[in-house]
PDB file of C-alpha atoms in Angstrom:
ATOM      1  CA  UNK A   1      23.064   3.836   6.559  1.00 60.00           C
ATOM      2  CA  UNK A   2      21.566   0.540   7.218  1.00 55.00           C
ATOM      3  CA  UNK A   3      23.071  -1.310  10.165  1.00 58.00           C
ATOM      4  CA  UNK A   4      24.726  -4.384   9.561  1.00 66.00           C
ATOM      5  CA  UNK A   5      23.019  -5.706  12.679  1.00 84.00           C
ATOM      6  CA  UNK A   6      19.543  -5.463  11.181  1.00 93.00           C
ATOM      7  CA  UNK A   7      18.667  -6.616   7.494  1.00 96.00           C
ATOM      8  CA  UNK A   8      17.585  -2.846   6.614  1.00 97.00           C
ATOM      9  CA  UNK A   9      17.066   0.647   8.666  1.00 97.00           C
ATOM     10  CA  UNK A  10      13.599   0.895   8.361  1.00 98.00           C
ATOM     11  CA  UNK A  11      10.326  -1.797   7.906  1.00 98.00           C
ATOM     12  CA  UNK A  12       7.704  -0.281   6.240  1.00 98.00           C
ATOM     13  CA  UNK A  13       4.238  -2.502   6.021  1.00 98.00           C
ATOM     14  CA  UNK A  14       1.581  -1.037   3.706  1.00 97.00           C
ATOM     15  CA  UNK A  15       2.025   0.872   0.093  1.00 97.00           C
ATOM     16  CA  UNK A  16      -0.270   3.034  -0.070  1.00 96.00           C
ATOM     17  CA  UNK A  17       0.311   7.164  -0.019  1.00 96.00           C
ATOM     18  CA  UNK A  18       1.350   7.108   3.995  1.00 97.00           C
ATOM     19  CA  UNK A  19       3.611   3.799   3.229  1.00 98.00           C
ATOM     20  CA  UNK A  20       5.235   4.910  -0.019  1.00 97.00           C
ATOM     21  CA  UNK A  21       6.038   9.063   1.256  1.00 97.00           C
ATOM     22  CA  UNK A  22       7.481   7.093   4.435  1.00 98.00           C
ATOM     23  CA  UNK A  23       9.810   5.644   2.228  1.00 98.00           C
ATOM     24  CA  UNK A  24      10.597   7.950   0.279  1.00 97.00           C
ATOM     25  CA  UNK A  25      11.395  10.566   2.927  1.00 97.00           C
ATOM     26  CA  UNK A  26      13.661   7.821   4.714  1.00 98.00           C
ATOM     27  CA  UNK A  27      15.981   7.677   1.271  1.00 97.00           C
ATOM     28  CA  UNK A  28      16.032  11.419   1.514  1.00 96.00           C
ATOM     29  CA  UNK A  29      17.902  11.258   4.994  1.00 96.00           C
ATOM     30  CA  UNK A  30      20.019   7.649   3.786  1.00 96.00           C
ATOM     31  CA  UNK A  31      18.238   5.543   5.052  1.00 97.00           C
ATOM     32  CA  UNK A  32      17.952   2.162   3.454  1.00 97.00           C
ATOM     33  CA  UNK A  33      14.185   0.638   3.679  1.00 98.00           C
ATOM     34  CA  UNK A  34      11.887  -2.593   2.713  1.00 98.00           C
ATOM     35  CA  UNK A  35       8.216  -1.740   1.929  1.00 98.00           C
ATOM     36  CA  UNK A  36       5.823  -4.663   2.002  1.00 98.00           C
ATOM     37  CA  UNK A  37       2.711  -4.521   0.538  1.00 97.00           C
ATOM     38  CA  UNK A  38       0.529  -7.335  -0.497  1.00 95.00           C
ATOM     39  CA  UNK A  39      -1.233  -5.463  -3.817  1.00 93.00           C
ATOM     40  CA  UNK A  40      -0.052  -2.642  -6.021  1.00 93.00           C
ATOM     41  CA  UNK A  41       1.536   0.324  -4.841  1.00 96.00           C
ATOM     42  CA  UNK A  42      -1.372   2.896  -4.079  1.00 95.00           C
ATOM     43  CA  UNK A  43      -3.927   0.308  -4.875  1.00 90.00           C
ATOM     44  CA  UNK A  44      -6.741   2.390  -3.272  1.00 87.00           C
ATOM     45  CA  UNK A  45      -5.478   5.631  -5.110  1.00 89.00           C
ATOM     46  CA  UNK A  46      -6.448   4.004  -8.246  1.00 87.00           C
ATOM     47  CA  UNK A  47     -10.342   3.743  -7.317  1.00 79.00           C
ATOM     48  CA  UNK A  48     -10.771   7.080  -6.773  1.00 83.00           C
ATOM     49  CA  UNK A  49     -11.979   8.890  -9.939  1.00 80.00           C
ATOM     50  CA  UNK A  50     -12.194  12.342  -8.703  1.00 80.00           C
ATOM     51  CA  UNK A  51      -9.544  14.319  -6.150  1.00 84.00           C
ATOM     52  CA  UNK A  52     -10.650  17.410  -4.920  1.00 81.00           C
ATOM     53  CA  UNK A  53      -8.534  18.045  -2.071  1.00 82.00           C
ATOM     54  CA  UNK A  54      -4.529  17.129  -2.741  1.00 88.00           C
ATOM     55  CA  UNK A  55      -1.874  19.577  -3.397  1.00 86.00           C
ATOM     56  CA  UNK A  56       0.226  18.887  -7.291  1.00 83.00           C
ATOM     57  CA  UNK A  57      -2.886  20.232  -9.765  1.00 84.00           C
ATOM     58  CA  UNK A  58      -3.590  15.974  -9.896  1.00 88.00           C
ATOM     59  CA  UNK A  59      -7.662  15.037 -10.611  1.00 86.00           C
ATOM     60  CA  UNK A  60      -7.762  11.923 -10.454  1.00 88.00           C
ATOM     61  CA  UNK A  61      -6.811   9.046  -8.245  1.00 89.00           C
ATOM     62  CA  UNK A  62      -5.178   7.191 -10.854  1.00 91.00           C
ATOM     63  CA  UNK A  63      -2.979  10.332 -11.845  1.00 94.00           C
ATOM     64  CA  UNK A  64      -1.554  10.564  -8.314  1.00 94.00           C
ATOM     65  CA  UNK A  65      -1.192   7.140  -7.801  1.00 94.00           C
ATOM     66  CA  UNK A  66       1.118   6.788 -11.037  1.00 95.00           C
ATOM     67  CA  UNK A  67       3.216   9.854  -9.519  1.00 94.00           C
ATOM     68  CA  UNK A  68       4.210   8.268  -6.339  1.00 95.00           C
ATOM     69  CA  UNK A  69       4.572   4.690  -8.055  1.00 95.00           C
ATOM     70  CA  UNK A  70       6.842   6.196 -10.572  1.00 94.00           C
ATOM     71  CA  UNK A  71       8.730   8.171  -7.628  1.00 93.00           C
ATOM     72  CA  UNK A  72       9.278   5.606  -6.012  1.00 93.00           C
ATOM     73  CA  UNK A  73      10.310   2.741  -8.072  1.00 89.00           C
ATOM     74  CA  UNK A  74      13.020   5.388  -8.548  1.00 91.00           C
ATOM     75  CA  UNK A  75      14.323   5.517  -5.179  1.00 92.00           C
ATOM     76  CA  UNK A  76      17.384   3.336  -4.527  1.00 92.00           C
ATOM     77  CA  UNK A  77      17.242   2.853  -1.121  1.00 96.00           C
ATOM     78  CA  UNK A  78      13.876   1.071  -0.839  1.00 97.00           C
ATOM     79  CA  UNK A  79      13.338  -2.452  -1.420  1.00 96.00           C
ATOM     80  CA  UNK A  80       9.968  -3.368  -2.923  1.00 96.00           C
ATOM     81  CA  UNK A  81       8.493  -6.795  -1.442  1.00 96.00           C
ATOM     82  CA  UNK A  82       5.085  -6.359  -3.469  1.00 96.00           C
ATOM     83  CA  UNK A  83       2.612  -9.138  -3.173  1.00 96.00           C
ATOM     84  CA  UNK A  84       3.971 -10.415   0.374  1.00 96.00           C
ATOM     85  CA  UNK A  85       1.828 -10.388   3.509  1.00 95.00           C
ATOM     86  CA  UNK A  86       3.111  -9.474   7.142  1.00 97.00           C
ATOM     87  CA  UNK A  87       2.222 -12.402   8.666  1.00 96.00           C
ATOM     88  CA  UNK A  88       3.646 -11.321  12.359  1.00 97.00           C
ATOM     89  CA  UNK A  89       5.263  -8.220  13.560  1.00 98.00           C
ATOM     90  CA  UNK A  90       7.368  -8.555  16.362  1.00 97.00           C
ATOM     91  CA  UNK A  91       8.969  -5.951  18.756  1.00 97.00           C
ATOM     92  CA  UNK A  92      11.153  -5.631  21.495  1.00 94.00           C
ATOM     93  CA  UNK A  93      13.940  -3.446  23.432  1.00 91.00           C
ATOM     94  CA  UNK A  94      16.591  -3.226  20.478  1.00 92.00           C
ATOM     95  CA  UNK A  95      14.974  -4.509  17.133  1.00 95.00           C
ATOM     96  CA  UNK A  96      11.199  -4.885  14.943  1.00 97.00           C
ATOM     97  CA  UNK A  97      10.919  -8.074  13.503  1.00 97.00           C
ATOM     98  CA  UNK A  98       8.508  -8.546  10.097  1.00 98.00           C
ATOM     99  CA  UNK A  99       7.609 -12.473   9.350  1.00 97.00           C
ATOM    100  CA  UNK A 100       6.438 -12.644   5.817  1.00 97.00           C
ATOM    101  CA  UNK A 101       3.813 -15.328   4.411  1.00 95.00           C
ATOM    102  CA  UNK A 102       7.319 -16.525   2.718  1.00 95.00           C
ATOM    103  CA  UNK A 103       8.152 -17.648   6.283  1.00 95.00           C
ATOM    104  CA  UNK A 104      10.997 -14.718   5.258  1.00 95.00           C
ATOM    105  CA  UNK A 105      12.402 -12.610   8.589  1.00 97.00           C
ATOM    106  CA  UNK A 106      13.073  -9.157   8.190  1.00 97.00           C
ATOM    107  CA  UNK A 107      15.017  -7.181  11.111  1.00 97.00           C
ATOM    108  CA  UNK A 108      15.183  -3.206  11.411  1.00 97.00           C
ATOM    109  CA  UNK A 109      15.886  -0.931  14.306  1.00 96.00           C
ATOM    110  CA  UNK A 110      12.362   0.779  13.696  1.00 98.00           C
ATOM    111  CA  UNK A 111       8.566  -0.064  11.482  1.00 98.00           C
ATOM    112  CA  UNK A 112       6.204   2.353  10.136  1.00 98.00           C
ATOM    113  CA  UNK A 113       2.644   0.401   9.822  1.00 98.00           C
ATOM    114  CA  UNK A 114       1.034   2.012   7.321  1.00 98.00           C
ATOM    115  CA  UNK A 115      -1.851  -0.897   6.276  1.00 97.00           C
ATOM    116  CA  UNK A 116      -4.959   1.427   6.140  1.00 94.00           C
ATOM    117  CA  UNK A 117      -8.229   0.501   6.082  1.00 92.00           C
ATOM    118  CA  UNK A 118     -10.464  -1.997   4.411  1.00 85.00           C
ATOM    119  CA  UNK A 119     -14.436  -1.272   3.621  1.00 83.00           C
ATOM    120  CA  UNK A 120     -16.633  -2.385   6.085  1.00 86.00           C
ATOM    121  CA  UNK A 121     -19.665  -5.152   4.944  1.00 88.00           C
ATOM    122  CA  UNK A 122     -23.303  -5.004   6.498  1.00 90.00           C
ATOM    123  CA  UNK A 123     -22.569  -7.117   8.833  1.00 87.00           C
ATOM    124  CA  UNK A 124     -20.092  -5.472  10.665  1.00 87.00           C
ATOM    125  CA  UNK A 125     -23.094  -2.303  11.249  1.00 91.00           C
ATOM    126  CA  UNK A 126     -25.987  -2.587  13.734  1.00 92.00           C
ATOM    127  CA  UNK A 127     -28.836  -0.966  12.050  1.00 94.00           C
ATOM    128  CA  UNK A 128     -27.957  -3.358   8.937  1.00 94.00           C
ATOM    129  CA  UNK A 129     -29.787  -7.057   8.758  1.00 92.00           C
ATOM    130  CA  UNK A 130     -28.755  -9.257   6.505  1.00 87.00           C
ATOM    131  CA  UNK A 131     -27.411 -12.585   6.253  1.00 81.00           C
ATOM    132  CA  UNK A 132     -24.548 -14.081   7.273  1.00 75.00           C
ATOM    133  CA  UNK A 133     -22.425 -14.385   4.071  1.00 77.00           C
ATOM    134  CA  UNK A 134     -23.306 -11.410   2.449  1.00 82.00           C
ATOM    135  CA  UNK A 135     -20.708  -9.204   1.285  1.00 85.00           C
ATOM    136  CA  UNK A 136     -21.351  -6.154  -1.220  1.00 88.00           C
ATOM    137  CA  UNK A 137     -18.901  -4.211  -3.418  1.00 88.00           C
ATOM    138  CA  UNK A 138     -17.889  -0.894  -1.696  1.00 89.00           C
ATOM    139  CA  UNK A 139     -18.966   2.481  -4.281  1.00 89.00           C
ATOM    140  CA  UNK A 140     -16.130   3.612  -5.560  1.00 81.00           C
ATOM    141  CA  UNK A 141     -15.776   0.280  -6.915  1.00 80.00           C
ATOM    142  CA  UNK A 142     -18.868   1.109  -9.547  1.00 83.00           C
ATOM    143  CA  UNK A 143     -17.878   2.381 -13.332  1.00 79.00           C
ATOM    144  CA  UNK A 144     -20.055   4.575 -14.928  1.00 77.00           C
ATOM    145  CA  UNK A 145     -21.796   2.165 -17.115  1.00 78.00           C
ATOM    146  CA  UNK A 146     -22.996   0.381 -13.612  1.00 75.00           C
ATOM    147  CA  UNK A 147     -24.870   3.517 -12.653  1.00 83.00           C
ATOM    148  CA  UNK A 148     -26.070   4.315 -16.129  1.00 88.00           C
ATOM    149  CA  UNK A 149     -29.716   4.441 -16.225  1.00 90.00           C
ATOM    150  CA  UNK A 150     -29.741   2.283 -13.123  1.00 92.00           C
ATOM    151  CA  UNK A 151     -31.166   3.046  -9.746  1.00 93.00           C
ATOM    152  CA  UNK A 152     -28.475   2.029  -7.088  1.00 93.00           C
ATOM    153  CA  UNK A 153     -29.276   1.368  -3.371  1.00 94.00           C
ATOM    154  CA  UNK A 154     -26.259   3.012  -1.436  1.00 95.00           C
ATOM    155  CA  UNK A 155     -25.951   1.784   2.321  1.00 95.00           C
ATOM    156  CA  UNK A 156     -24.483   4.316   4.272  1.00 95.00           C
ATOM    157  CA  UNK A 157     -23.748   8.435   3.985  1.00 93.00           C
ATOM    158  CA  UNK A 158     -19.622   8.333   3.589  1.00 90.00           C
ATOM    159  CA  UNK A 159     -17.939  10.543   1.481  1.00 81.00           C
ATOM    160  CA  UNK A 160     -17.449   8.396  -1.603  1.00 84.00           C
ATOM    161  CA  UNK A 161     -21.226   9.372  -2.838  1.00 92.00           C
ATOM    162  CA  UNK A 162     -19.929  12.712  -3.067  1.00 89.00           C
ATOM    163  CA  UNK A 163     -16.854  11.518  -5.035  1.00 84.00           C
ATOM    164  CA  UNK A 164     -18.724   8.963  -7.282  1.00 88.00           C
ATOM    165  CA  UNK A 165     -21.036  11.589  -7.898  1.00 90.00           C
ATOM    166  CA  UNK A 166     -18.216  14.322  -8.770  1.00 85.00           C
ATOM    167  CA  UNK A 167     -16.297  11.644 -11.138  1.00 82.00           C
ATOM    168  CA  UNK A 168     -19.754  11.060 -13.119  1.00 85.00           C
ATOM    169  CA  UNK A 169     -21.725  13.989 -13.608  1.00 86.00           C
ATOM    170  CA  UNK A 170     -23.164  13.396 -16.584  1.00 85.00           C
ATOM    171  CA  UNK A 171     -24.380   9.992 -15.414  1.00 83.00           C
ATOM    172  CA  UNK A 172     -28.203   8.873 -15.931  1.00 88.00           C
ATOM    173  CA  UNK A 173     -28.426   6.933 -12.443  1.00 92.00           C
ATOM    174  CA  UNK A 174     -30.670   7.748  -9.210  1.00 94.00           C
ATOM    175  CA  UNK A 175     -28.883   7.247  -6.236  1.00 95.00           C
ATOM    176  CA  UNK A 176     -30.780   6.049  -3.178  1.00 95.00           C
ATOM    177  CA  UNK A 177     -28.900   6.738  -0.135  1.00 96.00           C
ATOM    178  CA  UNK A 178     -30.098   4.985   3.261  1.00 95.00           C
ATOM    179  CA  UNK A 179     -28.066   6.401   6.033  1.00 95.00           C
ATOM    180  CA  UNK A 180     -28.404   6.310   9.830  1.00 94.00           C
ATOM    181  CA  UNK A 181     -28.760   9.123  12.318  1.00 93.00           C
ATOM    182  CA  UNK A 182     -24.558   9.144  13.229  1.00 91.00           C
ATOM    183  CA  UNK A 183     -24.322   9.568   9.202  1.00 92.00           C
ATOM    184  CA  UNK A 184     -27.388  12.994   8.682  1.00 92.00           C
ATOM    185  CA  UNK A 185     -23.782  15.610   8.778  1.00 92.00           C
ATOM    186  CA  UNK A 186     -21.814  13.387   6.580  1.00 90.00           C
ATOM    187  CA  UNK A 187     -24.608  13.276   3.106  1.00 93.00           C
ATOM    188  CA  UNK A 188     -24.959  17.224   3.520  1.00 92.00           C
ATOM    189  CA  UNK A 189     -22.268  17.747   0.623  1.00 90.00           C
ATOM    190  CA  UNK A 190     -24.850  15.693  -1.565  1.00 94.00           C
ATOM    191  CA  UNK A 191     -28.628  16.859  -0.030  1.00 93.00           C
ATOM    192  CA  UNK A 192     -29.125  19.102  -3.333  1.00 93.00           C
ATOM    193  CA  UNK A 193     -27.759  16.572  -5.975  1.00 94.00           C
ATOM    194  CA  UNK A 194     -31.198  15.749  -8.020  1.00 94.00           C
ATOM    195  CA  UNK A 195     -29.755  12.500  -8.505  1.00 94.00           C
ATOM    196  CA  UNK A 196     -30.164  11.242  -5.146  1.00 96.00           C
ATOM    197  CA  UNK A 197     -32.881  10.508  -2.655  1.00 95.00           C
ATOM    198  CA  UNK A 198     -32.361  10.493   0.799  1.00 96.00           C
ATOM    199  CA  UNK A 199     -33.710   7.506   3.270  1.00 94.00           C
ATOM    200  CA  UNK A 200     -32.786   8.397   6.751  1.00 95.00           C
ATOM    201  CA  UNK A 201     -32.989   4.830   8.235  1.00 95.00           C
ATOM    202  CA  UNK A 202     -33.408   3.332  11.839  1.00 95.00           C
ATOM    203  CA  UNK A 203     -33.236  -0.042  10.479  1.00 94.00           C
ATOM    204  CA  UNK A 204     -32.588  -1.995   7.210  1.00 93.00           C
ATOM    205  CA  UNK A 205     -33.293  -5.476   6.252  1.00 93.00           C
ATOM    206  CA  UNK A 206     -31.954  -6.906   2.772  1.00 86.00           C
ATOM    207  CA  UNK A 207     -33.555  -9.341   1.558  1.00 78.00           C
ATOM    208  CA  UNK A 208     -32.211  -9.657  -1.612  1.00 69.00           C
ATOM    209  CA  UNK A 209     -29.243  -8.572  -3.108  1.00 62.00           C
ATOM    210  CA  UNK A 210     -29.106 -10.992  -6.613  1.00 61.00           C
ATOM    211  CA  UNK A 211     -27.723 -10.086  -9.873  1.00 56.00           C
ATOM    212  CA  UNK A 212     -29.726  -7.440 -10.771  1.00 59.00           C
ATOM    213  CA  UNK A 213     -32.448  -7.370  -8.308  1.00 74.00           C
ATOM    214  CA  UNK A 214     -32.358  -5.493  -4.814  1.00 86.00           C
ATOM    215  CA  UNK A 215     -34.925  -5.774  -1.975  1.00 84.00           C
ATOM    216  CA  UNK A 216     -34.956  -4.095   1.514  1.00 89.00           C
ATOM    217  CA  UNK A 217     -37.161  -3.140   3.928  1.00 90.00           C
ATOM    218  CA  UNK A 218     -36.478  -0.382   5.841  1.00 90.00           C
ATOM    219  CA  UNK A 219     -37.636   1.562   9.018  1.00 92.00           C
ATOM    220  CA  UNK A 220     -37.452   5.228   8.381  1.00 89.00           C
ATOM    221  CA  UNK A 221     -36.491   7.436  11.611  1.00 86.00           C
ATOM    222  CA  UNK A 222     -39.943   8.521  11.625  1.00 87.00           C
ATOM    223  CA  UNK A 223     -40.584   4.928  12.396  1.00 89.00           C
ATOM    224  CA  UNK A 224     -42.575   4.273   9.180  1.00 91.00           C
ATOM    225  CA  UNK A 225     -41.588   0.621   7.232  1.00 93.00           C
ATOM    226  CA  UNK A 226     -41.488   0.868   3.726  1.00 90.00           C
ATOM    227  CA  UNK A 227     -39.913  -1.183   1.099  1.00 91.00           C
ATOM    228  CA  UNK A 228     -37.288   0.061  -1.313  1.00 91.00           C
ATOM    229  CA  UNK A 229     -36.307  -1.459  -4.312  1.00 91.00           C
ATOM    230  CA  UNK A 230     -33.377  -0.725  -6.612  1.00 93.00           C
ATOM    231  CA  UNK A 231     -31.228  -2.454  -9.401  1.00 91.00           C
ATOM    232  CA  UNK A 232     -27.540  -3.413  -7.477  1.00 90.00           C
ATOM    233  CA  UNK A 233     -26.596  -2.126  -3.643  1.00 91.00           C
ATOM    234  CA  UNK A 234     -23.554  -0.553  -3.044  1.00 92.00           C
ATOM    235  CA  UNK A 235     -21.611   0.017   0.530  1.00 93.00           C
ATOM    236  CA  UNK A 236     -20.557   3.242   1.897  1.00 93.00           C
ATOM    237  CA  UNK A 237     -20.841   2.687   5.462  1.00 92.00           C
ATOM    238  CA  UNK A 238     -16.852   3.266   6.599  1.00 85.00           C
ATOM    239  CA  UNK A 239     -14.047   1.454   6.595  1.00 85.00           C
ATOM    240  CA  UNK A 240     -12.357  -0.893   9.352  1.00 88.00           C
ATOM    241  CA  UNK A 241      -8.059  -1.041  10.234  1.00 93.00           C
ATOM    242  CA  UNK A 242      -6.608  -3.633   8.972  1.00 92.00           C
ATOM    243  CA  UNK A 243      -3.440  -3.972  11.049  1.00 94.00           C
ATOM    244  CA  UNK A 244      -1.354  -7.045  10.287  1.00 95.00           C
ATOM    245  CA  UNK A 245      -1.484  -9.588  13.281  1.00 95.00           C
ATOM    246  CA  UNK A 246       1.469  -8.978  16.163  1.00 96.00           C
ATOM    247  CA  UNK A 247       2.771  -6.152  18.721  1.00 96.00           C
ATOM    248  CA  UNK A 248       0.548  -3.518  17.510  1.00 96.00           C
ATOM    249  CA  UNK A 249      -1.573  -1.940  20.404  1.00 96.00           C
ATOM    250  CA  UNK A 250      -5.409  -1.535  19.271  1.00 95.00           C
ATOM    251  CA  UNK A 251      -7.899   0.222  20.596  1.00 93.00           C
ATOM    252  CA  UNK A 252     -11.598  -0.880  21.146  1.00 90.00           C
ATOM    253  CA  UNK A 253     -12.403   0.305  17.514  1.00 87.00           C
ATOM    254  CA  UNK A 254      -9.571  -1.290  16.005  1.00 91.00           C
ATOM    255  CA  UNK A 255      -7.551   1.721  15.183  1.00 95.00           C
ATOM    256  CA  UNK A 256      -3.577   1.950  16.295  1.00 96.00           C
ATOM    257  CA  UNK A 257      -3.230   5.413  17.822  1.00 96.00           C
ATOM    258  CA  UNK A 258       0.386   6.362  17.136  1.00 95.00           C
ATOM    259  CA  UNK A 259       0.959   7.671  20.771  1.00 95.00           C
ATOM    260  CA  UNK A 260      -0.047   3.817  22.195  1.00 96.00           C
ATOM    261  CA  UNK A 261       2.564   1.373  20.480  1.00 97.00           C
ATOM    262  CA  UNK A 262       6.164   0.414  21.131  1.00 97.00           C
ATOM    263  CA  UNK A 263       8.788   3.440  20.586  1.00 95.00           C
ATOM    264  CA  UNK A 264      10.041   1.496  17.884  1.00 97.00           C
ATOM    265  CA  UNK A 265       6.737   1.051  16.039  1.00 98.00           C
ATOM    266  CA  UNK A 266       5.874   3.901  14.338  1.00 98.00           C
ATOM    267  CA  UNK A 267       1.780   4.029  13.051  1.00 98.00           C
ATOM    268  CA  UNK A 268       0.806   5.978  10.364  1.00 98.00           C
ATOM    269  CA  UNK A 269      -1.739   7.437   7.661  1.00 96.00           C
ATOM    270  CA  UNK A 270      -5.313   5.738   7.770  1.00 95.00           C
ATOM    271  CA  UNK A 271      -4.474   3.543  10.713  1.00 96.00           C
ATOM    272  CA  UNK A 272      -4.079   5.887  13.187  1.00 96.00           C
ATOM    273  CA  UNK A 273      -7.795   6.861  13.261  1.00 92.00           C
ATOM    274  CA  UNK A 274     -11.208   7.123  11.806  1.00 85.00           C
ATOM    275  CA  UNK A 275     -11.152  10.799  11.954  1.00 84.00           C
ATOM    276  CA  UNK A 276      -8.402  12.307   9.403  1.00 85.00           C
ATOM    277  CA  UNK A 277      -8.487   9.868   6.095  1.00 87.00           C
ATOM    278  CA  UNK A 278      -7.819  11.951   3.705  1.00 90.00           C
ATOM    279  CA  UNK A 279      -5.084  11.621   1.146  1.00 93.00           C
ATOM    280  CA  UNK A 280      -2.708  14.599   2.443  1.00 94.00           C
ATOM    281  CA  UNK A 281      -3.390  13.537   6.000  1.00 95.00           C
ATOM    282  CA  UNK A 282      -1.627  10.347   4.826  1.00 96.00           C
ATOM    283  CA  UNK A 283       0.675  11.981   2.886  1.00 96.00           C
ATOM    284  CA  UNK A 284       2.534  14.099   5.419  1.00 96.00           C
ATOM    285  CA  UNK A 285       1.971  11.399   8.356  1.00 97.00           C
ATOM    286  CA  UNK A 286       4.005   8.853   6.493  1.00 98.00           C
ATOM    287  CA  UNK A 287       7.006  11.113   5.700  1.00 97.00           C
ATOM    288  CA  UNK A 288       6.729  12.926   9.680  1.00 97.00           C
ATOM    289  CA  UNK A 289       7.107   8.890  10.569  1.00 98.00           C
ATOM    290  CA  UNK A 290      10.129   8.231   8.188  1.00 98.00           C
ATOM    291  CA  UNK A 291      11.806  11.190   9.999  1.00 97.00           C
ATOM    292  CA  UNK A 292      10.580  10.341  13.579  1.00 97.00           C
ATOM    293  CA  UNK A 293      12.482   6.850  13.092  1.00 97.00           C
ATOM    294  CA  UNK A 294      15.706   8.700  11.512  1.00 97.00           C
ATOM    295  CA  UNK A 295      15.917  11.272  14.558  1.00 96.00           C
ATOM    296  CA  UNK A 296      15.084   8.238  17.160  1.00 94.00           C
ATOM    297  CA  UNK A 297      18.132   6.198  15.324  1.00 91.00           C
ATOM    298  CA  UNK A 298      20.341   9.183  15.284  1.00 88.00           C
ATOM    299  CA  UNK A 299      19.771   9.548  19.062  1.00 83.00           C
ATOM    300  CA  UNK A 300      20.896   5.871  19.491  1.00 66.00           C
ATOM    301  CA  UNK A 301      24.216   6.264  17.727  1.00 60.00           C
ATOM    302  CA  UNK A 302      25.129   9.087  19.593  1.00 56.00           C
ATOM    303  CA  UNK A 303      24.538   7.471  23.092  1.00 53.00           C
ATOM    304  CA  UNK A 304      26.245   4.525  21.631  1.00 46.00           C
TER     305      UNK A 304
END
């Protein structure tokens, strides 16, 4: 289908699950398709050692993940640019423009922007201190012999405790959790766990966060300090968008809500919001995106 005016019918920037069921929807109606991604294919999918909530009988991040990869590596009519960054993304009244990091210029009628979200670090939260520099390694990122016998400091109430704590449950480790007020509905699903203690925080200094040595002191919400040590610290405080640089409309939280951008720049999967980031979310709002830019196309030829 792919119009010899542009270099393919439809851009696609990100490979995760919303990125990868864009394009393979789009080969399901002919149309041709490039899909950028900087990592893997699913990259993301492959942390995730426990799935509770996606359609197929799969359990395991890494078990989906290899299903779309090996999906779509099959489809024909989508070009893989893996390892490639958008660099720019350009858009006006009759074309999108991608500029890789190659300095390479790809040209389609319509984009779906499908780059997701990266973890957030403490210094991107308010009722975090710490300095400057600091970054820590998001949960899922811990294997089980991490956690083993260890007592882990986990900053923040997001669901991943709940999914690290599914994946291992046979795992000797004491989880302390130290959460803010906007995060008391979100640790519910792990309250009655006995491997984890709760530290409703108003405030959290880290002192130290060294090989295998963690320090912090903390105001509790009953506005006692007290200082909590553990073995590593872990981050589950959210995630920000990570929208590549260009004609992408944000708003003040850095999300791209799909009903803001450019008619030919279609936003989908973990981008669009903080609310609905959930695998099947993505799933279904990548291939609805593939078909929103076939039907807009279609339109076009039949004016033309």
């Amino acid at each position: 289908m792919a119009d010899t005016l542009y270099d393919t019918d439809l851009i696609i920037i990100g490979g995760g699950p919303a990125g990868c069921a864009a394009a393979r929807m789009a080969a399901s109606v002919g149309m041709c398709s490039v899909l950028i991604e900087p990592d893997r294919l699913c990259r993301n999918l492959y942390r995730i050692p426990a799935l509770n909530n996606v359609l197929g009988g799969h359990t395991s991040g890494p078990e989906l993940a290899e299903s779309i990869v090996a999906e779509l590596k099959n489809t024909e009519l989508c070009r893989l640019e893996l390892g490639r960054h958008v660099n720019a993304l350009h858009v006006d009244d009759d074309r999108v423009a991608a500029t890789l990091d190659t300095g390479t210029r790809l040209t389609a009628p319509y984009a779906v922007v499908a780059t997701g979200v990266g973890p957030l670090q403490p210094r991107d939260v308010t009722w975090i201190t710490a300095s400057a520099g600091l970054t820590l390694p998001p949960l899922w990122q811990a294997e089980a012999d991490d956690a083993e016998g260890r007592t882990l400091l986990v900053l923040g109430g997001d669901r991943p405790i709940g999914t690290f704590l599914r994946a291992h449950p046979t795992t000797d480790t004491r989880l302390l959790v130290a959460y803010p007020a906007a995060d008391a509905y979100k640790v519910e699903e792990i309250r009655e766990d006995p491997r984890v203690t709760l530290l409703p925080v108003e405030q959290l200094t880290l002192n130290r966060a060294e090989g295998t040595s963690v320090s912090t002191e903390a105001v509790g919400q009953d506005g006692v300090r007290r200082t909590v040590t553990a073995d590593a610290a872990y981050l589950s405080i959210g995630n920000a968008p990570t929208a590549p640089p260009g004609d992408l409309t944000r708003g003040a939280d850095g999300y791209c809500p799909p009903t803001d951008q450019h008619p030919r720049v279609i936003v989908a999967g973990d981008l669009r919001s903080a609310r609905f980031q959930r695998i099947m979310t993505a799933l279904g709002s990548g291939g609805e995106a593939a078909l929103q830019a076939y039907y807009a196309a279609r339109e076009l030829l039949v004016e033309g």
